[in-house]
PDB file of C-alpha atoms in Angstrom:
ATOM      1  CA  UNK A   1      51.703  81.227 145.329  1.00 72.00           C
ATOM      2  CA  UNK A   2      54.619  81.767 143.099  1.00 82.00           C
ATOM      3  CA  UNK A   3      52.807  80.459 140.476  1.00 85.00           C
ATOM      4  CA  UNK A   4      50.153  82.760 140.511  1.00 80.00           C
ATOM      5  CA  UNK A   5      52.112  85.633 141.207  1.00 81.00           C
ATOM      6  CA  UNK A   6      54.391  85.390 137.943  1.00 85.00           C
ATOM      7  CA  UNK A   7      51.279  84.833 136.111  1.00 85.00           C
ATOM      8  CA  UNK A   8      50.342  88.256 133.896  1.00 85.00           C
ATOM      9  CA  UNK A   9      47.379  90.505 135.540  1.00 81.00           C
ATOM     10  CA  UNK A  10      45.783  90.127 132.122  1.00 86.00           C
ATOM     11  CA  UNK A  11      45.822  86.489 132.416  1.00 92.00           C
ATOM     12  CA  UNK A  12      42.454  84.784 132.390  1.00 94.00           C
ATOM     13  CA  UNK A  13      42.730  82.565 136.175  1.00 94.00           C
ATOM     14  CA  UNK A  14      39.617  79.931 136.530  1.00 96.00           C
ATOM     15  CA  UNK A  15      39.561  77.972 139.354  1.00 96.00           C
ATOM     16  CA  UNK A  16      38.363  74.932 139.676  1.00 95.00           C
ATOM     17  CA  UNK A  17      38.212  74.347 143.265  1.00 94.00           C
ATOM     18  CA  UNK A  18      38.363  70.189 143.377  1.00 88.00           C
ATOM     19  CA  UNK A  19      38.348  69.844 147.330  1.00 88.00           C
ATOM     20  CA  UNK A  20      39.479  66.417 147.859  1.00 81.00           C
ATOM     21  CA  UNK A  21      40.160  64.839 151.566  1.00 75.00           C
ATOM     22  CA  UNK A  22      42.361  67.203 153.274  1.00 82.00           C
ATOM     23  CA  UNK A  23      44.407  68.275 150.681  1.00 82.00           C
ATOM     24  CA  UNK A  24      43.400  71.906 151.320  1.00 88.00           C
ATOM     25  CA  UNK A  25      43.362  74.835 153.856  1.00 91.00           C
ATOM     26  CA  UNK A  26      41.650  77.414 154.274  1.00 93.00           C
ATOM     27  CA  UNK A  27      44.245  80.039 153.771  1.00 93.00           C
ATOM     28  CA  UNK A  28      45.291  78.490 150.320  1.00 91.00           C
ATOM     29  CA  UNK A  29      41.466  78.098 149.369  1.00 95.00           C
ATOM     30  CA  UNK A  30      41.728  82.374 149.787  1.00 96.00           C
ATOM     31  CA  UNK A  31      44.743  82.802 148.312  1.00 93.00           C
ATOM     32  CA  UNK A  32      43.262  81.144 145.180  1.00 94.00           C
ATOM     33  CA  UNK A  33      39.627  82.667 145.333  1.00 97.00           C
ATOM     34  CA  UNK A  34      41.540  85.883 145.673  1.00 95.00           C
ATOM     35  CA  UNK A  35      43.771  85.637 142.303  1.00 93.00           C
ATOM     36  CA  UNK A  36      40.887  83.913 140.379  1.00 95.00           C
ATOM     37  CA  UNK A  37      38.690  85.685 137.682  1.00 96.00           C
ATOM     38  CA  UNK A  38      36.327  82.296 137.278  1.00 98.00           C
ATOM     39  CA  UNK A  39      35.928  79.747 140.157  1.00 98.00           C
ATOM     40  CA  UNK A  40      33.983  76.152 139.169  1.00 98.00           C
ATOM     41  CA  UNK A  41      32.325  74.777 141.885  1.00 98.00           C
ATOM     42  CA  UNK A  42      29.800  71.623 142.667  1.00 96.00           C
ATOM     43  CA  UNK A  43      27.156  70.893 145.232  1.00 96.00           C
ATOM     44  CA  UNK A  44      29.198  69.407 147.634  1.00 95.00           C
ATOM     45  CA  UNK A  45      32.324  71.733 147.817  1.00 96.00           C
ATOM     46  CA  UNK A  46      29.793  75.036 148.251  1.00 97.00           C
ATOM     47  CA  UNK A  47      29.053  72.970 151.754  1.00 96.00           C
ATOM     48  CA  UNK A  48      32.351  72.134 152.493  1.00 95.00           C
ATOM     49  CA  UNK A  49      33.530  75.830 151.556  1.00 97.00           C
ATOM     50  CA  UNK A  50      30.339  77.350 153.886  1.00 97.00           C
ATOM     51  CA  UNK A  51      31.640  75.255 156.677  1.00 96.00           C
ATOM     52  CA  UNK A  52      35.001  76.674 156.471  1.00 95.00           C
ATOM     53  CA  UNK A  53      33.976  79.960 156.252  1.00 96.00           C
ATOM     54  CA  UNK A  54      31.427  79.848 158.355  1.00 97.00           C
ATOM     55  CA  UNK A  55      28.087  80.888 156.333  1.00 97.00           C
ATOM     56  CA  UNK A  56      25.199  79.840 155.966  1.00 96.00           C
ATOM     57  CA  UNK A  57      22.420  80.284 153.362  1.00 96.00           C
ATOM     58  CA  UNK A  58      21.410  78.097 150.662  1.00 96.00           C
ATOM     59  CA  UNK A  59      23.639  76.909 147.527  1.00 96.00           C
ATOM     60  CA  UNK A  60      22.811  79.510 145.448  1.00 96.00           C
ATOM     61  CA  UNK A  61      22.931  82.696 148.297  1.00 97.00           C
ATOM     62  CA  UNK A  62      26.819  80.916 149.158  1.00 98.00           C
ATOM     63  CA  UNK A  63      27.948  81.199 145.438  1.00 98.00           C
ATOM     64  CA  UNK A  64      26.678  84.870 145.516  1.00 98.00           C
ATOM     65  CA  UNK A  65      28.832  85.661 148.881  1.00 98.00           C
ATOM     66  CA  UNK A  66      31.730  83.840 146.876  1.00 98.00           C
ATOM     67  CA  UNK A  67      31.149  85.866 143.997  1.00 98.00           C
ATOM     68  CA  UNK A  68      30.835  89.205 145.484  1.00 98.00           C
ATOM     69  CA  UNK A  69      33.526  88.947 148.358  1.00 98.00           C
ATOM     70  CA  UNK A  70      36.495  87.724 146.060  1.00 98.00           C
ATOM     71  CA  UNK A  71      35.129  90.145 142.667  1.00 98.00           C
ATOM     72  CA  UNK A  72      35.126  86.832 140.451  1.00 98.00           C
ATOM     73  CA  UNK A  73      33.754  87.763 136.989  1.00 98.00           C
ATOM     74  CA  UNK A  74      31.646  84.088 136.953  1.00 99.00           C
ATOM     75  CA  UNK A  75      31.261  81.231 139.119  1.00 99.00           C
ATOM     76  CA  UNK A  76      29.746  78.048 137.941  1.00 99.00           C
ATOM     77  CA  UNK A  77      27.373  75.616 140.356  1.00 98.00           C
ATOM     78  CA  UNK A  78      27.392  72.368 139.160  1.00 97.00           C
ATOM     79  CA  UNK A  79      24.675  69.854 140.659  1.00 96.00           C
ATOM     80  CA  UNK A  80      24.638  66.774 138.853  1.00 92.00           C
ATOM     81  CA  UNK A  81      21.942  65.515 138.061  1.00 93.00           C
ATOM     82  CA  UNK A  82      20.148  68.619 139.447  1.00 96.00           C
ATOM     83  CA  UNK A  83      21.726  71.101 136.928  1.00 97.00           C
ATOM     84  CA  UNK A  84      23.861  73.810 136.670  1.00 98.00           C
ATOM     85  CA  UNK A  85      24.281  77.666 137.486  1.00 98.00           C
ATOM     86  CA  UNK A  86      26.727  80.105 136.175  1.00 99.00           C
ATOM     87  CA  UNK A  87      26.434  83.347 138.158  1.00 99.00           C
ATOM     88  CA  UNK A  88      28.217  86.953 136.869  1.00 98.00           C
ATOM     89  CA  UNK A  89      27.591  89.952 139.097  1.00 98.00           C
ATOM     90  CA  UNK A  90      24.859  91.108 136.581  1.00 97.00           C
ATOM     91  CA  UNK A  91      23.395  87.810 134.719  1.00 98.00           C
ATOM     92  CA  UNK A  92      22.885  84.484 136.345  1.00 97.00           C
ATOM     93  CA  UNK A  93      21.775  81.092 134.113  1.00 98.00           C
ATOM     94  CA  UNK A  94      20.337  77.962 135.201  1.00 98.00           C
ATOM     95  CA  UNK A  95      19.974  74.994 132.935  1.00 99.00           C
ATOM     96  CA  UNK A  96      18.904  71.248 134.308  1.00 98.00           C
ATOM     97  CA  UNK A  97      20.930  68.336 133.293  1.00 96.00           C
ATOM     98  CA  UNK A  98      19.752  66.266 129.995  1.00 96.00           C
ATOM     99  CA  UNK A  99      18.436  62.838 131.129  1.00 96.00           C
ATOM    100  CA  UNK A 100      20.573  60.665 129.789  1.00 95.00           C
ATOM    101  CA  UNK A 101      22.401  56.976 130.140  1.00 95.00           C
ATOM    102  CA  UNK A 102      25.667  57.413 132.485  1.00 93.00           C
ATOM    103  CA  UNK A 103      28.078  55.122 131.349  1.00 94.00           C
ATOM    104  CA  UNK A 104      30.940  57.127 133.174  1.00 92.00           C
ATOM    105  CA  UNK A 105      31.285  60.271 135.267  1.00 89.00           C
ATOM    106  CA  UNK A 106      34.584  60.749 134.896  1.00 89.00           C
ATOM    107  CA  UNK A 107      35.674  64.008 132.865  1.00 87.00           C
ATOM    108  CA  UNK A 108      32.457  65.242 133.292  1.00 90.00           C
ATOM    109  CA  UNK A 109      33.032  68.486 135.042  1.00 91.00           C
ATOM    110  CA  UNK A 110      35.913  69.144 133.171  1.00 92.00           C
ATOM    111  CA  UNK A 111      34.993  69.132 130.377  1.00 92.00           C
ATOM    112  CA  UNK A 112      31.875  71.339 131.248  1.00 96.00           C
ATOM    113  CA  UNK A 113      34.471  73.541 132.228  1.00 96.00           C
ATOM    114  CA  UNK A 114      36.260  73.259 129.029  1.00 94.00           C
ATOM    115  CA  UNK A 115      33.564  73.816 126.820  1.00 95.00           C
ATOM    116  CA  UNK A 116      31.960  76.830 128.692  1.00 97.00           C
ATOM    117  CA  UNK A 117      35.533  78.399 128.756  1.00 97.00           C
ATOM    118  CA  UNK A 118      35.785  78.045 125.357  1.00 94.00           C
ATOM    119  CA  UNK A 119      32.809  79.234 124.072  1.00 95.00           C
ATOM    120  CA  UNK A 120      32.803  81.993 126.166  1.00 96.00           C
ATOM    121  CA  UNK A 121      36.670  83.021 124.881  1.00 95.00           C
ATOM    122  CA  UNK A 122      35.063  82.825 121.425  1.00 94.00           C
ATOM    123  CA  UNK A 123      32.607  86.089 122.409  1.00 95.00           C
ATOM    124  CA  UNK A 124      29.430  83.903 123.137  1.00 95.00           C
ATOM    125  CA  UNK A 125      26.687  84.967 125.882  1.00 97.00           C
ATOM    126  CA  UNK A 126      26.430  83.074 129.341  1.00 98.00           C
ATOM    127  CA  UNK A 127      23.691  81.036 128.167  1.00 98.00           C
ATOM    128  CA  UNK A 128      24.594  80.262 125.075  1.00 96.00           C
ATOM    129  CA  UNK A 129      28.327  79.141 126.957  1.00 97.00           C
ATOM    130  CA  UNK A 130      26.307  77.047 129.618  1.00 98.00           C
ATOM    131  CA  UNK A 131      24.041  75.546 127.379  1.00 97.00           C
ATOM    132  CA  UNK A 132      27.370  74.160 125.391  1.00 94.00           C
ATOM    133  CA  UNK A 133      29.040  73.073 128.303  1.00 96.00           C
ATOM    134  CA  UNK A 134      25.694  71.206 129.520  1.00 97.00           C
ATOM    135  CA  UNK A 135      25.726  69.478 126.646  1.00 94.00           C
ATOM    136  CA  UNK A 136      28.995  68.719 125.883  1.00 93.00           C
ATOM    137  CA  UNK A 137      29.663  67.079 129.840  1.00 94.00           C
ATOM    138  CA  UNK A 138      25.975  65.357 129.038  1.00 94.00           C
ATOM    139  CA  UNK A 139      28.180  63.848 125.700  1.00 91.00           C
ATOM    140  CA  UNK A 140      31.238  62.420 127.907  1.00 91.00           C
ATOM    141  CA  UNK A 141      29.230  60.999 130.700  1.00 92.00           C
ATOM    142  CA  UNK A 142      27.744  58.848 127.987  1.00 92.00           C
ATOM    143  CA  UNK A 143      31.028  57.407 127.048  1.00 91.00           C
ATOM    144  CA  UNK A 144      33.447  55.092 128.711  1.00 88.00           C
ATOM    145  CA  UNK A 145      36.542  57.274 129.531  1.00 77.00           C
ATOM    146  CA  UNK A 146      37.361  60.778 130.652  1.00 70.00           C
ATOM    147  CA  UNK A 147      38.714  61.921 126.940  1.00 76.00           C
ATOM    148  CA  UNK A 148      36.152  60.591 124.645  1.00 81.00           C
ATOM    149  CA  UNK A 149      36.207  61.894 121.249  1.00 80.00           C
ATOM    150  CA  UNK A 150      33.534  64.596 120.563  1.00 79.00           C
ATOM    151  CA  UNK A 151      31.209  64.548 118.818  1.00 77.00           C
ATOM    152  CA  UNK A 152      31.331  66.572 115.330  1.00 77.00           C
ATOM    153  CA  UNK A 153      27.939  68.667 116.033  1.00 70.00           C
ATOM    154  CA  UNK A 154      30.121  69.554 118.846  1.00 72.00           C
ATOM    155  CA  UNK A 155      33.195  70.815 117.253  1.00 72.00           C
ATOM    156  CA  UNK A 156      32.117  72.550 115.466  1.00 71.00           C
ATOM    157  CA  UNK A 157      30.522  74.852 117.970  1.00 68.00           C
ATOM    158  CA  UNK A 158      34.388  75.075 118.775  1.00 68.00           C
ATOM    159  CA  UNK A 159      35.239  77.049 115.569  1.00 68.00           C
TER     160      UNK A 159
END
């Protein structure tokens, strides 16, 4: 909490929820959806986070009760192999995965993360931001490693 509270209110918060065991409760889960401005999210946590809180309602209808109840500006629905959503209030993108050759998972939502954050600091629209970060995670999972070097048709997207 102390953390978040010294942070400045102008302060860009994403969180990226990563529920893992029982490393979590349900009043810190809040807490966070409460300060947060962006909150990443996959297919499994949006069941573990509608158990917690009791809802029900498909993937998509849960991410739009998260959304609206804590006032985040975007959440983003990753599905694996399904695809992806990023939801606003007003605009809401959905993009399926690439088929490609896994090598490793690893670093894959974070760095779909990373990129959509980044483009979308840089002034880009929602889909053009998701359709980066699709295919920038689709570039890592093809590599060994969660920090693979990207590729140049992807940097400079960056600039």
């Amino acid at each position: 909490h102390t953390f978040l509270d010294a942070m400045p209110k102008d302060s860009l918060k994403i969180f990226d929820i990563n529920l893992r065991l029982h490393y979590y409760t349900k009043e810190v889960i809040e807490f966070s959806l409460e300060k947060a401005h962006i909150l990443k999210i996959n297919d499994e946590e949006v069941v573990k986070i509608a158990q917690l809180f009791g809802w029900e309602g498909t993937e998509k209808e849960i991410c739009k009760q998260l959304l609206s109840k804590y006032q985040l500006d975007i959440l983003i629905l990753t599905k694996g192999t399904e695809g992806s959503w990023v939801l606003t209030p007003k605009e809401e993108s959905f993009l399926p995965t690439p088929k490609i050759t896994i090598a490793d998972t690893v670093g894959a939502g974070d760095s779909f993360t990373a990129a959509f954050i980044a483009s979308h600091l840089h002034g880009r629209c929602l889909v053009a931001s998701h359709q980066l970060a699709v295919e920038v995670s689709a570039y890592v999972c093809q590599q060994h490693g969660a920090m693979p070097r990207l590729a140049d048709a992807h940097l400079e997207l960056f600039k």
